[in-house]
Structure formats: structure tokens, C-alpha cells
Amino acid sequence: MKNIFAFLITAGVLTLSSCSNDNDPSTPTPPGSDDKPVFLVIDEESIDNGNPPNNFSDVDVNDQLASVGFRQPLQYFVANVGDTINLYTGDVGDEGWHALKTIPNSWKTAGPTANGARNFLQAGPGLGTGADPEILLDEIPDVTPLRATGLAMLKGKTVLAVVYDGDVSINFGPLEGNLQGANLGIVALKVIEVTRRTDGSSMSLPRVKVRIENAGTVSGRSLYLFTNAPIPSSSSVPGDIIPPATYPDAVLTEAP
């Protein structure tokens, strides 16, 4: 009887030990999992104080703390992990969600790690900190504004985003983004639904229903680039505002 009791205790300890690692940020994401964090940048068209439909306060979104290179999770999102909310995503030509598709070599050599995406996430030298904190953040190739099709392709995916206090400026021909400017911090979101907005303008992009994830946990995983995010022809073409019924699978490549 004592041996059986000891076995049950041992099994229980092993089970608890196994479960305790489920949320360990160092745990690698299984290959092929939809929980691979897609690395994005989100700007004020989607998350900002006073923005509909959430009307966040300045404290909710770290507005009083906003600065170049600020990377703490947004307060509302820290306090409401597991909740589901809706976010607007801007308008055609003034998008709120942007995919990073190319990591410049300068980011990889900036430090503090050998991974360029990780260095941007950690606001390394020239990427938010250092003597010239924004020197490596202009004319970033292939920063891709997401319209309805690109947003729909993220359904079921987890995204990790650096959130900007202002607009992310995009130039076309070649496609480049300016990632200079103050940051509100980071958020992690699971994309649940992408639906057409019927309460905005004729160029309003979809409403995205997301579940708030633990940004501290998600940021510890390997980061992935949304490499086949659709590339708009210009700031106004295509007028891609309605999520399509069918769309390609998102191709996610581990960020270098």
C-alpha cells in the first residue's frame, strides 16, 4: 500500500512539473503550430488612447510612458489576458497593421543578439536605444501594410507587435517603411475573426476580433515573418476592404 501511495505522489509531481512548463516563455513553439508569433508593427490607427471601438485611456495604452524604444506590454493588455476584444485596423492608405517581411543586415549586427528581429524587439543600439537610437529605423524594406486579405490570412495566428504612438509611414516603389517614432510598447494577440466594417467610411479596413495573450510569454518564443503578406500596388490600390471567403495560407518564416 505504501508503494502504491508513493507511486501516486510521484506521478502527481511529474504531472504538475509537466504542466508548469506550458507557459514557459523559453519553450519552443512546435513546428507548424498556429501559435508561431507573427512579428508585426501596429500603429495609432488600431491601438491608441481614445480610439473606437475601445476608447482606451492613456494609462491603458502606456501613452504617458511613450518613447522611442519603449517595449513594456501595454497596461490594458497586461490586465486582461484571455479577454476577447475588437480592434479597428485603419483605412486603405492609412493602415494600422503592418507585416515585417525583411530584416535588414544592420539589425542583425546591431546587437545585443545575433538575431535582427530580436534586436528590434529589444530596442538594441540604433533600434530604439544608444547614441543615435533611430538611425537603423528608416527606409526599412518590405514593411507591408495589411488590408483585408492580409488580415484574413492571419486568422487563427498569434501576433506579437511593437505598437507605435503615431503613424507608421509607408512609401511605395520600392515598398519601404519608416519605423522611427515613439512606442507605446508591445502586445500579443490571437486573431479570432476578421469581418467587414459597416460603421466606418468607404475605405475602412476590417474589424479584427482578437484574444489578448501574455506578451511576456509570447515574446520569449522564436519570431516569424509573414513573408507572403499581399503587397499593395499603391496607397489606394487595391481597395481591399472586404475579407475574402477564400485566401492563401499565411507563409511564416522564422525571423533572422
XYZ file of C-alpha atoms in Angstrom:
256
model
C 0.000 0.000 0.000
C 2.846 2.367 0.845
C 4.437 1.641 -2.533
C 1.178 2.438 -4.356
C 0.804 5.697 -2.393
C 4.395 6.672 -3.188
C 3.800 5.927 -6.867
C 0.699 8.146 -6.943
C 2.582 11.008 -5.291
C 5.461 10.633 -7.751
C 3.075 10.565 -10.724
C 1.321 13.651 -9.412
C 4.590 15.522 -9.035
C 5.625 14.572 -12.566
C 2.264 15.711 -13.929
C 2.455 19.038 -12.126
C 6.027 19.514 -13.288
C 4.984 18.902 -16.892
C 2.059 21.339 -16.687
C 4.184 24.045 -15.104
C 6.235 24.329 -18.310
C 3.228 25.031 -20.560
C 3.626 28.798 -20.200
C 7.410 28.883 -20.015
C 8.487 31.605 -22.489
C 11.610 29.629 -23.325
C 9.555 26.645 -24.519
C 9.963 26.379 -28.312
C 6.822 26.599 -30.413
C 6.094 23.269 -32.155
C 6.798 23.310 -35.913
C 3.643 24.001 -37.915
C 1.784 25.398 -34.926
C -0.527 28.350 -35.453
C 0.969 29.760 -32.269
C 4.171 30.793 -34.026
C 4.293 34.509 -33.187
C 3.917 36.585 -36.350
C 6.012 39.727 -35.878
C 4.120 42.917 -36.778
C 4.071 46.617 -36.079
C 0.759 48.257 -35.143
C 0.188 51.998 -35.123
C -2.295 54.520 -33.764
C -4.930 53.647 -36.364
C -5.586 50.439 -34.423
C -4.419 50.957 -30.821
C -4.323 54.369 -29.166
C -5.975 56.238 -26.331
C -9.474 57.397 -27.252
C -9.705 55.168 -30.329
C -13.003 53.432 -31.046
C -14.277 50.833 -30.505
C -12.461 50.510 -27.146
C -11.782 54.135 -26.169
C -8.691 53.141 -24.218
C -7.436 55.596 -21.605
C -3.909 56.986 -21.824
C -2.873 54.695 -18.963
C -4.429 51.669 -20.717
C -2.031 52.051 -23.644
C 1.058 53.457 -21.842
C 0.562 56.823 -23.541
C 2.126 58.639 -20.589
C 5.217 56.430 -20.964
C 5.551 56.516 -24.759
C 9.092 56.998 -26.001
C 11.468 55.727 -28.658
C 12.392 52.137 -27.852
C 9.776 51.614 -25.123
C 8.959 47.909 -25.062
C 6.844 47.172 -21.982
C 3.482 45.437 -22.596
C 0.508 47.807 -22.770
C -1.206 48.030 -19.393
C -4.743 47.167 -20.532
C -3.438 44.092 -22.301
C -1.475 43.006 -19.222
C -4.577 43.293 -17.040
C -6.906 41.489 -19.447
C -5.024 38.438 -20.706
C -7.529 35.925 -22.056
C -10.205 38.509 -22.853
C -11.557 38.960 -26.369
C -11.831 42.455 -27.842
C -12.359 44.054 -31.245
C -9.813 46.313 -32.906
C -10.195 48.504 -35.965
C -7.338 48.330 -38.449
C -7.355 51.724 -40.165
C -8.227 52.655 -43.727
C -6.805 51.955 -47.157
C -3.770 54.235 -47.341
C -3.678 54.651 -43.570
C -3.403 51.086 -42.337
C -2.969 50.147 -38.696
C -1.327 46.707 -39.012
C 1.964 46.156 -40.879
C 3.953 42.995 -41.573
C 7.730 42.883 -41.355
C 8.924 40.743 -44.274
C 12.639 41.575 -44.448
C 15.095 42.005 -41.584
C 17.979 44.321 -42.600
C 21.525 43.111 -42.050
C 22.143 46.239 -39.988
C 19.607 44.979 -37.450
C 21.456 41.672 -37.144
C 24.775 43.351 -36.394
C 23.330 45.997 -34.066
C 23.136 43.696 -31.039
C 22.566 42.755 -28.325
C 21.876 39.367 -30.010
C 22.718 37.875 -33.400
C 19.026 37.911 -34.395
C 17.881 41.117 -36.091
C 14.188 40.763 -35.281
C 15.017 40.074 -31.649
C 17.290 43.133 -31.570
C 14.406 45.301 -32.818
C 12.063 43.749 -30.263
C 14.597 44.504 -27.526
C 15.292 48.008 -28.898
C 19.004 47.450 -29.386
C 21.501 50.164 -30.388
C 20.080 52.192 -33.267
C 16.811 50.278 -32.908
C 15.452 52.366 -30.061
C 18.445 52.903 -27.784
C 22.067 54.023 -27.986
C 23.763 57.245 -29.006
C 21.628 57.521 -32.166
C 18.556 55.480 -31.201
C 16.663 55.694 -34.518
C 19.461 55.536 -37.069
C 18.529 51.999 -38.198
C 14.762 52.545 -38.337
C 14.219 54.466 -41.581
C 13.760 53.095 -45.114
C 13.110 49.552 -43.899
C 12.368 47.357 -46.931
C 9.121 45.438 -47.354
C 7.195 46.838 -44.396
C 3.817 45.777 -45.754
C 0.531 47.436 -44.773
C -2.161 44.822 -44.229
C -5.525 45.220 -45.883
C -8.474 42.821 -45.796
C -6.835 39.819 -47.465
C -3.648 40.031 -45.423
C -5.626 40.390 -42.207
C -7.806 37.407 -43.119
C -4.681 35.311 -43.679
C -3.773 35.896 -40.028
C -6.960 34.283 -38.741
C -6.014 31.674 -36.151
C -2.499 33.072 -35.813
C -0.819 34.649 -32.809
C 0.790 38.010 -33.486
C 3.383 39.870 -31.467
C 3.522 43.559 -32.276
C 5.540 46.618 -31.409
C 2.933 49.376 -31.027
C 3.633 52.915 -32.241
C 2.226 56.073 -30.709
C 1.917 57.665 -34.161
C 1.625 56.554 -37.773
C 3.942 54.083 -39.455
C 4.809 55.867 -42.701
C 4.893 53.743 -45.873
C 6.425 54.578 -49.258
C 5.741 52.627 -52.449
C 8.118 51.891 -55.332
C 10.097 50.479 -53.621
C 7.993 49.435 -50.657
C 9.609 50.837 -47.509
C 8.536 51.779 -44.023
C 9.722 54.386 -41.557
C 9.796 52.809 -38.101
C 11.061 55.878 -36.295
C 8.914 57.423 -33.586
C 7.716 56.842 -30.055
C 6.443 53.434 -28.999
C 3.638 52.527 -26.613
C 5.103 49.068 -26.007
C 4.206 45.566 -27.152
C 1.087 43.397 -27.385
C 0.402 39.743 -28.160
C -2.907 38.838 -29.789
C -4.586 35.731 -31.184
C -6.606 36.632 -34.288
C -10.064 35.079 -33.953
C -12.189 36.731 -36.643
C -11.780 39.292 -39.412
C -15.017 40.942 -40.538
C -16.020 43.814 -42.791
C -16.684 47.122 -41.081
C -20.076 48.599 -41.829
C -19.824 51.519 -39.409
C -16.896 53.375 -40.966
C -16.004 55.092 -44.223
C -15.998 53.608 -47.715
C -12.289 52.815 -47.267
C -12.385 51.406 -43.733
C -10.471 48.183 -43.257
C -11.907 45.215 -41.353
C -12.681 44.824 -37.704
C -10.451 42.192 -36.098
C -11.594 40.171 -33.110
C -8.592 39.155 -31.019
C -7.895 37.304 -27.805
C -5.324 39.032 -25.628
C -2.291 36.833 -24.991
C 0.541 37.184 -22.485
C 3.079 39.356 -24.307
C 5.856 38.420 -21.898
C 5.383 34.740 -22.673
C 4.908 35.120 -26.418
C 7.915 37.425 -26.796
C 10.164 34.671 -25.462
C 9.416 32.433 -28.447
C 11.057 32.480 -31.852
C 9.608 35.237 -34.040
C 8.186 34.663 -37.522
C 7.810 36.875 -40.590
C 4.604 36.944 -42.657
C 6.500 36.505 -45.905
C 3.572 36.222 -48.327
C 1.555 39.143 -46.987
C -0.142 40.703 -50.045
C 1.714 43.758 -51.355
C -0.494 46.741 -52.246
C 0.234 48.429 -55.569
C -0.079 51.885 -54.054
C -1.556 53.785 -51.146
C -5.005 53.483 -52.740
C -4.882 50.312 -54.862
C -6.273 47.781 -54.307
C -9.273 48.954 -52.314
C -9.131 45.691 -50.396
C -11.663 46.277 -47.602
C -13.779 43.099 -47.639
C -12.265 39.906 -46.174
C -12.399 37.273 -48.936
C -14.174 33.961 -48.464
C -11.039 32.126 -49.581
C -7.434 33.220 -49.283
C -3.942 31.698 -49.290
C -2.438 30.208 -46.173
C -0.010 32.531 -44.461
C 3.607 31.571 -45.079
C 5.597 32.092 -41.893
C 9.385 32.112 -41.933
C 11.492 32.230 -38.800
C 12.908 35.729 -38.486
C 16.693 36.018 -38.821
